[in-house]
Tab-separated table of C-alpha atoms and ligand atoms in Angstrom:
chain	number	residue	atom	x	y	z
J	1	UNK	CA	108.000	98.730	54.797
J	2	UNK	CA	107.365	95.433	57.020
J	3	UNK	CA	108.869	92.359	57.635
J	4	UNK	CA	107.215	89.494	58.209
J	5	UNK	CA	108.313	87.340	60.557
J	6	UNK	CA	108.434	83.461	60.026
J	7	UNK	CA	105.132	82.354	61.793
J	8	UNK	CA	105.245	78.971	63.077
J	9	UNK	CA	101.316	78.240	62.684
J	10	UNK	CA	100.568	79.692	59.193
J	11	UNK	CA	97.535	81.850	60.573
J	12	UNK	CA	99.997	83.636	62.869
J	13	UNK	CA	100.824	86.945	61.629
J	14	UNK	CA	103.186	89.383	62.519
J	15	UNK	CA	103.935	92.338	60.257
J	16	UNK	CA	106.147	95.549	61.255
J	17	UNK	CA	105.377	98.986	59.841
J	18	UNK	CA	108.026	102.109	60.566
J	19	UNK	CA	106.768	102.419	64.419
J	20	UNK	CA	103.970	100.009	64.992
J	21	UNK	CA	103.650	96.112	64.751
J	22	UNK	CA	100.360	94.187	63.540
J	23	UNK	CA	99.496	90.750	64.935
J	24	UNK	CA	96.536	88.664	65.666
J	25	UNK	CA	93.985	89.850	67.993
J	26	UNK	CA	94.113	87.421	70.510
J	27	UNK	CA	91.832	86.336	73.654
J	28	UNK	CA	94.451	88.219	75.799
J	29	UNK	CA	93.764	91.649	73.909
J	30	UNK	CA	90.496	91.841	74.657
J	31	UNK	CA	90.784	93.439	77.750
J	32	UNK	CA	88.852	97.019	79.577
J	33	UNK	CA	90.956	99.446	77.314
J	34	UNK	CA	89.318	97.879	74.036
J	35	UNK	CA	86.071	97.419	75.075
J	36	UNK	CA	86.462	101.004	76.103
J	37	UNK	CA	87.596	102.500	72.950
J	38	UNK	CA	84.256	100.714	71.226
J	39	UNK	CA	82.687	102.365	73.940
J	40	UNK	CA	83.678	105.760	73.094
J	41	UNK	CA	81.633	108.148	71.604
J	42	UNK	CA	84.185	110.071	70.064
J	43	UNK	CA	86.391	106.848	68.767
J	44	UNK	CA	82.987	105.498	67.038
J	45	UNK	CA	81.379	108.568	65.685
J	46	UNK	CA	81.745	107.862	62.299
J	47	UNK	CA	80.736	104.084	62.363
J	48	UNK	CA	77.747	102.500	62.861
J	49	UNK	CA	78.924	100.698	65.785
J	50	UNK	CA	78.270	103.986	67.835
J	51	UNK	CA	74.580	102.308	67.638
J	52	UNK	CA	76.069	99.407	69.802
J	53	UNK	CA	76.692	98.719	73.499
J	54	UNK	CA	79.873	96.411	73.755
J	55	UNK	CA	81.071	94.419	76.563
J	56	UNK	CA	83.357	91.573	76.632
J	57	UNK	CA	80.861	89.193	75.455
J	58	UNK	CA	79.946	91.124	72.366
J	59	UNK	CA	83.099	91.710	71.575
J	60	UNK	CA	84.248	88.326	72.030
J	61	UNK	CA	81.699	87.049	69.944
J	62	UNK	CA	83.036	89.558	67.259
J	63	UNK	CA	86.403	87.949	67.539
J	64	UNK	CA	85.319	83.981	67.121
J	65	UNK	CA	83.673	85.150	63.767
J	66	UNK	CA	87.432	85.337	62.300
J	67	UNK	CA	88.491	81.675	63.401
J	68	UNK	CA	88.948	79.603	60.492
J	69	UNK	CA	87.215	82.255	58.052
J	70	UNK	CA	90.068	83.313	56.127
J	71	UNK	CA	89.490	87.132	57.616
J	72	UNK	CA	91.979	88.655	59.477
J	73	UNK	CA	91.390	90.164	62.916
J	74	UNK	CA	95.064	92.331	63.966
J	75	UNK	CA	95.747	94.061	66.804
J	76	UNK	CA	98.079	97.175	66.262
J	77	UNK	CA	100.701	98.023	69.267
J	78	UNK	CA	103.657	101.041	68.903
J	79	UNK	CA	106.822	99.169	68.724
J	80	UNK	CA	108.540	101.924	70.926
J	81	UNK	CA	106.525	101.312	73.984
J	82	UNK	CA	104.336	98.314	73.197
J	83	UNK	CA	100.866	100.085	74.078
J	84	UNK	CA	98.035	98.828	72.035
J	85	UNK	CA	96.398	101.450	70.570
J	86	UNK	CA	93.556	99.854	67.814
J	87	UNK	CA	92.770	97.315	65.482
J	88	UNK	CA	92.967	96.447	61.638
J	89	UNK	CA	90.544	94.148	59.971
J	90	UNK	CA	90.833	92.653	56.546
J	91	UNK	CA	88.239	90.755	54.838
J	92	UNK	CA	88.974	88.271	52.139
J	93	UNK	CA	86.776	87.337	49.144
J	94	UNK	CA	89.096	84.273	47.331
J	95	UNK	CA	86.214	83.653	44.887
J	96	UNK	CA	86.779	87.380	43.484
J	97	UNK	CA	90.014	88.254	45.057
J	98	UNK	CA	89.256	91.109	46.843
J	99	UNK	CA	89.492	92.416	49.886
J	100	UNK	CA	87.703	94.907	52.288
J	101	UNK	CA	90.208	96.856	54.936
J	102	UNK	CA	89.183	98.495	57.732
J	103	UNK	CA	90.805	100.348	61.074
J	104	UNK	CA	89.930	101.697	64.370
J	105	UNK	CA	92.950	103.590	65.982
J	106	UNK	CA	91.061	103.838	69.852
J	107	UNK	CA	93.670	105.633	71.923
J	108	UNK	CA	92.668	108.850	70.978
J	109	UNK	CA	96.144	110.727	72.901
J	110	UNK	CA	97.802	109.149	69.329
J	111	UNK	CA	95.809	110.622	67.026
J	112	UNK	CA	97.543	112.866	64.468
J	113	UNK	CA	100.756	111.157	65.228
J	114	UNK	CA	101.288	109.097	62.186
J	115	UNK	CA	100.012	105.924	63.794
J	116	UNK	CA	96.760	105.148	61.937
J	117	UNK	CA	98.784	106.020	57.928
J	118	UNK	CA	101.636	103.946	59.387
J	119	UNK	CA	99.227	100.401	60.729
J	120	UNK	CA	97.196	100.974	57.382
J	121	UNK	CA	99.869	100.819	54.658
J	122	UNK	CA	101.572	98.464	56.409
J	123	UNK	CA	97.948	96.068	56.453
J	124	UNK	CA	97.550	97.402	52.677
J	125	UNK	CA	101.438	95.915	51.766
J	126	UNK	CA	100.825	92.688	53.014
J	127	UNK	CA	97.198	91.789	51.659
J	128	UNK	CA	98.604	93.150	48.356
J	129	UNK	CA	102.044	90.421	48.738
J	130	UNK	CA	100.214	87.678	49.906
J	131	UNK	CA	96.675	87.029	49.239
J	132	UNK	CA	96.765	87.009	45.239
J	133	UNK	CA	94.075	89.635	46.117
J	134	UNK	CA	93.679	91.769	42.509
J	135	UNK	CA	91.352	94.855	44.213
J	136	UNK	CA	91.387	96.036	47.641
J	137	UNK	CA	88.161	98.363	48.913
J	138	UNK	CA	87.653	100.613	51.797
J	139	UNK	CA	84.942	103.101	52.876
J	140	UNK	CA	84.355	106.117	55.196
J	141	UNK	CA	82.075	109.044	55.812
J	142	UNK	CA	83.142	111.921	53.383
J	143	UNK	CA	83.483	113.628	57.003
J	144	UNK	CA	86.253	110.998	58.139
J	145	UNK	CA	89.126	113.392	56.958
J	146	UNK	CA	91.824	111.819	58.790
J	147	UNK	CA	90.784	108.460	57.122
J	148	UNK	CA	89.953	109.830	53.482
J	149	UNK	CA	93.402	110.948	53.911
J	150	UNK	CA	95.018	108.277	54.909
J	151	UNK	CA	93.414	106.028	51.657
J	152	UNK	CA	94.337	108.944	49.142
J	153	UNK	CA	97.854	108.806	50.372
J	154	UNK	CA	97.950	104.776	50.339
J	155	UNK	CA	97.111	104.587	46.459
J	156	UNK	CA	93.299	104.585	46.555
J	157	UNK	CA	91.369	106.278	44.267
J	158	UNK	CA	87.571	107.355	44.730
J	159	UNK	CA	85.576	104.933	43.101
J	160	UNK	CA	81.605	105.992	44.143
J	161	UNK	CA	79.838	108.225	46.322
J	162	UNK	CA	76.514	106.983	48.375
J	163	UNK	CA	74.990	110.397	48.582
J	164	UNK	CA	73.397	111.064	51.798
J	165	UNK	CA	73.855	107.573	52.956
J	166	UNK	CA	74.053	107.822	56.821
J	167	UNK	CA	72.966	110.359	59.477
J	168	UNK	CA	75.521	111.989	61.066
J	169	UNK	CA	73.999	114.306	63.989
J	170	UNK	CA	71.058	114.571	62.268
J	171	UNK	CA	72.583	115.454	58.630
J	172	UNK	CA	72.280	112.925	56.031
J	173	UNK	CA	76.017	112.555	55.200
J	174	UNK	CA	78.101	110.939	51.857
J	175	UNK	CA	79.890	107.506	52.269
J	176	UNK	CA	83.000	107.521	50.319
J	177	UNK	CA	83.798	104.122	48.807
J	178	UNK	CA	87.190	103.922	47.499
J	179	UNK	CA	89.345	101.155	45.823
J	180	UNK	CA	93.044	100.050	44.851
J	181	UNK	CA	93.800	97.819	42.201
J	182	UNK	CA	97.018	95.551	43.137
S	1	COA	C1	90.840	107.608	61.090
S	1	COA	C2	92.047	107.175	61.937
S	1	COA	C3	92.435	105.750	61.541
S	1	COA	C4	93.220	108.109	61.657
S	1	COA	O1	94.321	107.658	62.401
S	1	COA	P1	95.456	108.657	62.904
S	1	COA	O2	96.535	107.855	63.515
S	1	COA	O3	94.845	109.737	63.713
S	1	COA	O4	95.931	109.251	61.486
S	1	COA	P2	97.364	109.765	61.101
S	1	COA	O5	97.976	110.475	62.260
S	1	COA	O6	98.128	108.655	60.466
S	1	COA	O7	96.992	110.855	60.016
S	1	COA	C5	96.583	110.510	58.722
S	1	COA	C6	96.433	111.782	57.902
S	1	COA	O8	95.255	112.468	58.325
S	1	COA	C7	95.590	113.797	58.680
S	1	COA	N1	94.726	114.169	59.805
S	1	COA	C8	94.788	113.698	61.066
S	1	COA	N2	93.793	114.253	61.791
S	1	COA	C9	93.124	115.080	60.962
S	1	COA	C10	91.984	115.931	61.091
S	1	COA	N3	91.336	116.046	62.242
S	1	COA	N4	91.538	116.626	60.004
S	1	COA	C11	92.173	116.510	58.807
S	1	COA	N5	93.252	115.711	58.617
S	1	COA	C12	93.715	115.021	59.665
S	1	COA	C13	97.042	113.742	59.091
S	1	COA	O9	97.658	115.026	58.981
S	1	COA	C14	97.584	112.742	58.110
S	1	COA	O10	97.835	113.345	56.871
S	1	COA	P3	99.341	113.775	56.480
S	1	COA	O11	100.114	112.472	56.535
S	1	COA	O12	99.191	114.337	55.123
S	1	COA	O13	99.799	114.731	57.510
S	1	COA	C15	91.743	107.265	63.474
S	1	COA	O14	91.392	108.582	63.765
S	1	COA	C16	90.646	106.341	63.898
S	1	COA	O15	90.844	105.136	63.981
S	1	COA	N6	89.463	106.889	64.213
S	1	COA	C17	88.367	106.116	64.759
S	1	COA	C18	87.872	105.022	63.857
S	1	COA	C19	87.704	105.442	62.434
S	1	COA	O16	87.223	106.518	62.120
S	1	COA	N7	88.110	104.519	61.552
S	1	COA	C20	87.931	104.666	60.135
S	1	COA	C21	86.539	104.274	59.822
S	1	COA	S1	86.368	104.011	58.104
């Protein structure tokens, strides 16, 4: 599904899904139209960083936490026109081998279109071939159908349910946490 190409620094990473390409966020990225998307409402809902005001600052603090961690920080751009449209985030645990995804897909006129199933497996393929990582984990509001979807159709299984865990416009709402073993 990707390729990676032959990174010159190890840490550099480049990996191609069927329409998109994921590489490392870099100072460059971090530009008006992603501080905007954290910035939006409607992008956010479903994560707790709807509680947060983010500016350049914030968010470039957010970035310096991956130097040198081992986590990986990826910016996700459509190979047909180069727009970047959101971010994939992969934390490693190389004491237990596992590893916590996450995504944000912020321009919100791609929604629907494939984008978000097609940056995801392609982040899911990789930390699976090279991280000797033995269980991957991911979590969302039981309300996130776009993302529940996208983690039944990439091989994860349901593996708890935090009942009522968050508030979601005044509703106490589920968080599903769900899991693939590599
Ligand atoms: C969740 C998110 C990643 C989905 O990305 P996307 O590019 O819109 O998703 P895709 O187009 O790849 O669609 C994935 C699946 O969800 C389905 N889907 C899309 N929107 C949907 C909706 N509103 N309701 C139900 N299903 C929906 C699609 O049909 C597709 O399933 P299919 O392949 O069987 O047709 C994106 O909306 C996003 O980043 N949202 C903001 C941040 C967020 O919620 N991140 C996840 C937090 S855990």
């Amino acid at each position: 599904m990707f390729e990676e190409k032959k990174p010159k620094d190890a840490k550099c990473v480049q990996l191609y899904g069927s329409r998109i390409v994921l590489s490392n966020f870099q100072k460059k990225d971090l530009d008006a139209t992603y501080i905007s998307w954290l910035n939006d409402p409607e992008v956010v809902r479903y994560s707790n960083q709807r509680f947060s005001q983010h500016s350049l600052e914030s968010c470039e603090r957010y970035r310096r936490t991956f130097k040198g961690a081992g986590n990986h920080f990826l910016s996700v751009q459509r190979t047909d026109n180069q727009c970047k449209i959101g971010t994939v985030t992969a934390y490693i645990n190389p004491y237990h081998r596992t590893a916590g995804l996450g995504i944000l897909i912020g321009d919100k006129s791609v929604w629907g279109c494939g984008y978000g199933i097609d940056a995801w497996m392609t982040l899911v393929d990789w930390v699976e071939g090279v991280h000797s990582v033995r269980k991957i984990t991911a979590g969302a509001l039981s309300l996130n159908k776009p993302m529940i979807k996208i983690l039944e159709k990439s091989g994860f299984h349901l593996e708890a349910v935090r009942r009522k865990q968050e508030v979601y416009r005044g509703v106490p709402e589920d968080i599903a946490l769900y899991a693939k073993f590599v």
